[in-house]
């Protein structure tokens, strides 16, 4: 019980100092961050650090992004209730929970089955309805396409053509694109059959591995 109370306090402080103070202003994003228990998405030994201002190890050599980066990507994506959204890289499931809390109709693809299984279990326990598939997300998830929003939470050398093909007209995608050490966070819009790109700044993500990402 005591521990629960501390996590709630840490969460509130994280939202104030790392999210709001750095310029995230979308109320639905802020409310989701106040609600989703980040500590539930990280391994036991990492829980005490769940609200620190950085990425955290989630096992399998992967990381969950720093809270601010998750917030920045979420705000840029402008998610909304009932909007069909595809996430590539389920990882811990934390980003999925933030999007599900906002009400997105979420489909998420993860290449590592151990991570997908753990994320699915935690999301279910918390009451979030997210459809998760194990596979190569660089190829998207054709069965439920087109998507109004796509979020890629691993860094790739270029925007996968399959994901562009599965974007709805008027849709948006956020994705880190660059080399394996650092990337630019791109906001991509598909409008009038044309793609426009906006650079939201530098970032560092784990590798997007797959047919239309880095070679496995
Ligand atoms: N959104 C996650 C971030 C996890 S890190 C979170 O909130 O925790 C990125 C994840 O992308 C890793 O779990 C990695 O295994 C996964 N990944 C890398 N390449 C992938 C691909 N081609 N398809 C699906 N998942 C991929």
GROMACS .gro file of C-alpha atoms and ligand atoms in nm:
model
  242
    1UNK     CA    1   0.000   0.000   0.000
    2UNK     CA    2   0.277   0.238   0.100
    3UNK     CA    3   0.455   0.153  -0.222
    4UNK     CA    4   0.145   0.224  -0.430
    5UNK     CA    5   0.115   0.566  -0.268
    6UNK     CA    6   0.477   0.646  -0.346
    7UNK     CA    7   0.438   0.547  -0.711
    8UNK     CA    8   0.133   0.772  -0.744
    9UNK     CA    9   0.332   1.060  -0.602
   10UNK     CA   10   0.633   0.990  -0.823
   11UNK     CA   11   0.401   0.977  -1.123
   12UNK     CA   12   0.252   1.315  -1.044
   13UNK     CA   13   0.594   1.469  -0.995
   14UNK     CA   14   0.720   1.314  -1.321
   15UNK     CA   15   0.425   1.464  -1.511
   16UNK     CA   16   0.485   1.807  -1.361
   17UNK     CA   17   0.863   1.826  -1.397
   18UNK     CA   18   0.932   1.618  -1.709
   19UNK     CA   19   0.614   1.656  -1.917
   20UNK     CA   20   0.431   1.981  -1.842
   21UNK     CA   21   0.735   2.194  -1.764
   22UNK     CA   22   0.893   2.090  -2.094
   23UNK     CA   23   0.598   2.209  -2.296
   24UNK     CA   24   0.356   1.919  -2.341
   25UNK     CA   25   0.016   2.086  -2.317
   26UNK     CA   26  -0.243   1.848  -2.467
   27UNK     CA   27  -0.474   1.771  -2.174
   28UNK     CA   28  -0.562   1.421  -2.291
   29UNK     CA   29  -0.193   1.333  -2.312
   30UNK     CA   30  -0.123   1.476  -1.965
   31UNK     CA   31  -0.425   1.295  -1.817
   32UNK     CA   32  -0.309   0.964  -1.967
   33UNK     CA   33   0.038   1.008  -1.816
   34UNK     CA   34  -0.118   1.082  -1.476
   35UNK     CA   35  -0.316   0.762  -1.498
   36UNK     CA   36  -0.094   0.490  -1.653
   37UNK     CA   37   0.126   0.313  -1.391
   38UNK     CA   38   0.468   0.306  -1.565
   39UNK     CA   39   0.608   0.084  -1.288
   40UNK     CA   40   0.384  -0.200  -1.406
   41UNK     CA   41   0.558  -0.212  -1.743
   42UNK     CA   42   0.917  -0.257  -1.627
   43UNK     CA   43   1.094  -0.558  -1.471
   44UNK     CA   44   1.086  -0.592  -1.091
   45UNK     CA   45   1.443  -0.468  -1.035
   46UNK     CA   46   1.379  -0.154  -1.241
   47UNK     CA   47   1.052  -0.054  -1.070
   48UNK     CA   48   1.216   0.185  -0.819
   49UNK     CA   49   1.346   0.387  -1.117
   50UNK     CA   50   1.019   0.379  -1.313
   51UNK     CA   51   0.967   0.757  -1.298
   52UNK     CA   52   1.325   0.866  -1.364
   53UNK     CA   53   1.400   1.104  -1.647
   54UNK     CA   54   1.544   0.850  -1.891
   55UNK     CA   55   1.491   0.526  -2.082
   56UNK     CA   56   1.476   0.200  -1.884
   57UNK     CA   57   1.582  -0.153  -1.961
   58UNK     CA   58   1.287  -0.387  -2.022
   59UNK     CA   59   1.489  -0.703  -2.095
   60UNK     CA   60   1.574  -0.869  -2.428
   61UNK     CA   61   1.822  -0.583  -2.487
   62UNK     CA   62   1.535  -0.338  -2.537
   63UNK     CA   63   1.429  -0.018  -2.360
   64UNK     CA   64   1.115   0.177  -2.286
   65UNK     CA   65   1.171   0.540  -2.386
   66UNK     CA   66   1.211   0.830  -2.146
   67UNK     CA   67   0.866   0.957  -2.035
   68UNK     CA   68   0.915   1.290  -2.216
   69UNK     CA   69   0.992   1.113  -2.546
   70UNK     CA   70   0.676   0.901  -2.513
   71UNK     CA   71   0.479   1.219  -2.441
   72UNK     CA   72   0.632   1.410  -2.732
   73UNK     CA   73   0.551   1.130  -2.977
   74UNK     CA   74   0.202   1.088  -2.837
   75UNK     CA   75   0.123   1.460  -2.860
   76UNK     CA   76   0.263   1.480  -3.216
   77UNK     CA   77   0.046   1.187  -3.321
   78UNK     CA   78  -0.267   1.364  -3.191
   79UNK     CA   79  -0.442   1.041  -3.092
   80UNK     CA   80  -0.812   1.035  -3.020
   81UNK     CA   81  -1.094   0.813  -2.911
   82UNK     CA   82  -1.183   0.547  -3.166
   83UNK     CA   83  -0.906   0.641  -3.409
   84UNK     CA   84  -0.750   0.337  -3.572
   85UNK     CA   85  -0.382   0.336  -3.474
   86UNK     CA   86  -0.090   0.104  -3.550
   87UNK     CA   87   0.212   0.083  -3.321
   88UNK     CA   88   0.534  -0.086  -3.430
   89UNK     CA   89   0.743  -0.208  -3.133
   90UNK     CA   90   0.510  -0.298  -2.844
   91UNK     CA   91   0.810  -0.349  -2.614
   92UNK     CA   92   0.695  -0.304  -2.254
   93UNK     CA   93   0.345  -0.197  -2.359
   94UNK     CA   94   0.378   0.144  -2.184
   95UNK     CA   95   0.330   0.350  -2.500
   96UNK     CA   96   0.042   0.119  -2.595
   97UNK     CA   97  -0.125   0.186  -2.258
   98UNK     CA   98  -0.094   0.564  -2.304
   99UNK     CA   99  -0.262   0.541  -2.646
  100UNK     CA  100  -0.527   0.299  -2.519
  101UNK     CA  101  -0.598   0.527  -2.222
  102UNK     CA  102  -0.672   0.807  -2.471
  103UNK     CA  103  -0.911   0.568  -2.643
  104UNK     CA  104  -0.723   0.481  -2.962
  105UNK     CA  105  -0.831   0.162  -3.137
  106UNK     CA  106  -0.485   0.015  -3.112
  107UNK     CA  107  -0.303  -0.256  -3.308
  108UNK     CA  108   0.055  -0.323  -3.202
  109UNK     CA  109   0.328  -0.538  -3.358
  110UNK     CA  110   0.635  -0.666  -3.168
  111UNK     CA  111   0.907  -0.894  -3.310
  112UNK     CA  112   1.011  -1.048  -2.976
  113UNK     CA  113   0.749  -1.288  -2.849
  114UNK     CA  114   0.865  -1.273  -2.484
  115UNK     CA  115   0.805  -0.896  -2.479
  116UNK     CA  116   0.475  -0.922  -2.666
  117UNK     CA  117   0.346  -1.180  -2.419
  118UNK     CA  118   0.445  -0.981  -2.113
  119UNK     CA  119   0.301  -0.657  -2.252
  120UNK     CA  120  -0.023  -0.830  -2.346
  121UNK     CA  121  -0.060  -0.969  -1.994
  122UNK     CA  122  -0.001  -0.635  -1.818
  123UNK     CA  123  -0.227  -0.443  -2.057
  124UNK     CA  124  -0.504  -0.694  -1.999
  125UNK     CA  125  -0.461  -0.678  -1.620
  126UNK     CA  126  -0.497  -0.300  -1.638
  127UNK     CA  127  -0.808  -0.331  -1.854
  128UNK     CA  128  -0.665  -0.201  -2.182
  129UNK     CA  129  -0.788  -0.358  -2.501
  130UNK     CA  130  -0.490  -0.372  -2.739
  131UNK     CA  131  -0.454  -0.619  -3.025
  132UNK     CA  132  -0.096  -0.746  -3.031
  133UNK     CA  133   0.078  -0.951  -3.297
  134UNK     CA  134   0.425  -1.106  -3.300
  135UNK     CA  135   0.595  -1.034  -3.630
  136UNK     CA  136   0.796  -0.794  -3.845
  137UNK     CA  137   0.631  -0.457  -3.799
  138UNK     CA  138   0.824  -0.297  -4.085
  139UNK     CA  139   0.566  -0.475  -4.300
  140UNK     CA  140   0.282  -0.327  -4.095
  141UNK     CA  141  -0.034  -0.526  -4.018
  142UNK     CA  142  -0.217  -0.548  -4.350
  143UNK     CA  143  -0.523  -0.725  -4.214
  144UNK     CA  144  -0.658  -0.414  -4.038
  145UNK     CA  145  -0.520  -0.143  -4.272
  146UNK     CA  146  -0.562   0.142  -4.345
  147UNK     CA  147  -0.463   0.321  -4.026
  148UNK     CA  148  -0.530   0.684  -3.941
  149UNK     CA  149  -0.222   0.696  -3.721
  150UNK     CA  150   0.104   0.499  -3.715
  151UNK     CA  151   0.369   0.522  -3.443
  152UNK     CA  152   0.705   0.348  -3.480
  153UNK     CA  153   0.895   0.321  -3.152
  154UNK     CA  154   1.225   0.190  -3.292
  155UNK     CA  155   1.467   0.372  -3.523
  156UNK     CA  156   1.502   0.279  -3.890
  157UNK     CA  157   1.711   0.386  -4.190
  158UNK     CA  158   1.405   0.507  -4.382
  159UNK     CA  159   1.027   0.515  -4.369
  160UNK     CA  160   0.905   0.164  -4.460
  161UNK     CA  161   0.704   0.168  -4.786
  162UNK     CA  162   0.466  -0.090  -4.641
  163UNK     CA  163   0.373   0.148  -4.360
  164UNK     CA  164   0.313   0.435  -4.604
  165UNK     CA  165   0.089   0.202  -4.805
  166UNK     CA  166  -0.111   0.116  -4.493
  167UNK     CA  167  -0.166   0.481  -4.396
  168UNK     CA  168  -0.505   0.629  -4.459
  169UNK     CA  169  -0.535   0.943  -4.671
  170UNK     CA  170  -0.512   1.234  -4.425
  171UNK     CA  171  -0.326   1.011  -4.181
  172UNK     CA  172  -0.015   1.075  -3.975
  173UNK     CA  173   0.290   0.875  -3.871
  174UNK     CA  174   0.568   0.944  -3.620
  175UNK     CA  175   0.894   0.757  -3.657
  176UNK     CA  176   1.263   0.797  -3.568
  177UNK     CA  177   1.472   0.787  -3.889
  178UNK     CA  178   1.850   0.798  -3.908
  179UNK     CA  179   2.151   0.578  -3.841
  180UNK     CA  180   2.181   0.321  -3.563
  181UNK     CA  181   2.325   0.575  -3.313
  182UNK     CA  182   2.093   0.871  -3.351
  183UNK     CA  183   1.784   0.961  -3.544
  184UNK     CA  184   1.547   1.247  -3.623
  185UNK     CA  185   1.192   1.212  -3.503
  186UNK     CA  186   0.983   1.259  -3.817
  187UNK     CA  187   0.616   1.348  -3.836
  188UNK     CA  188   0.487   1.226  -4.172
  189UNK     CA  189   0.156   1.332  -4.324
  190UNK     CA  190  -0.020   1.170  -4.618
  191UNK     CA  191  -0.240   1.420  -4.793
  192UNK     CA  192  -0.364   1.441  -5.150
  193UNK     CA  193  -0.157   1.134  -5.228
  194UNK     CA  194   0.156   1.325  -5.123
  195UNK     CA  195   0.385   1.275  -4.823
  196UNK     CA  196   0.513   1.567  -4.618
  197UNK     CA  197   0.776   1.534  -4.346
  198UNK     CA  198   0.840   1.751  -4.043
  199UNK     CA  199   1.150   1.705  -3.827
  200UNK     CA  200   1.063   1.718  -3.456
  201UNK     CA  201   1.423   1.689  -3.338
  202UNK     CA  202   1.699   1.445  -3.251
  203UNK     CA  203   1.642   1.122  -3.062
  204UNK     CA  204   1.799   0.783  -2.987
  205UNK     CA  205   1.601   0.464  -3.024
  206UNK     CA  206   1.680   0.094  -3.037
  207UNK     CA  207   1.704  -0.058  -3.384
  208UNK     CA  208   1.402  -0.127  -3.601
  209UNK     CA  209   1.499  -0.471  -3.730
  210UNK     CA  210   1.325  -0.625  -4.028
  211UNK     CA  211   1.263  -0.650  -4.400
  212UNK     CA  212   1.215  -0.271  -4.433
  213UNK     CA  213   1.438  -0.173  -4.139
  214UNK     CA  214   1.791  -0.270  -4.037
  215UNK     CA  215   1.896  -0.620  -4.140
  216UNK     CA  216   1.844  -0.884  -3.872
  217LIG     N1  217   0.686   0.128  -2.736
  217LIG     C1  218   0.777   0.050  -2.656
  217LIG     C2  219   0.919   0.074  -2.696
  217LIG     C3  220   1.002  -0.049  -2.692
  217LIG     S1  221   1.161  -0.040  -2.768
  217LIG     C4  222   0.754   0.073  -2.508
  217LIG     O1  223   0.672   0.160  -2.472
  217LIG     O2  224   0.811   0.002  -2.425
  217LIG     C5  225   1.128  -0.085  -2.933
  217LIG     C6  226   1.072  -0.221  -2.957
  217LIG     O3  227   1.064  -0.241  -3.098
  217LIG     C7  228   1.152  -0.338  -2.902
  217LIG     O4  229   1.074  -0.413  -2.817
  217LIG     C8  230   1.191  -0.417  -3.028
  217LIG     O5  231   1.193  -0.558  -3.006
  217LIG     C9  232   1.082  -0.377  -3.124
  217LIG     N2  233   1.110  -0.394  -3.265
  217LIG    C10  234   1.226  -0.371  -3.333
  217LIG     N3  235   1.209  -0.398  -3.464
  217LIG    C11  236   1.079  -0.439  -3.480
  217LIG    C12  237   1.001  -0.481  -3.592
  217LIG     N4  238   1.050  -0.487  -3.717
  217LIG     N5  239   0.873  -0.516  -3.570
  217LIG    C13  240   0.819  -0.511  -3.446
  217LIG     N6  241   0.889  -0.473  -3.337
  217LIG    C14  242   1.017  -0.436  -3.354
   0.00000   0.00000   0.00000
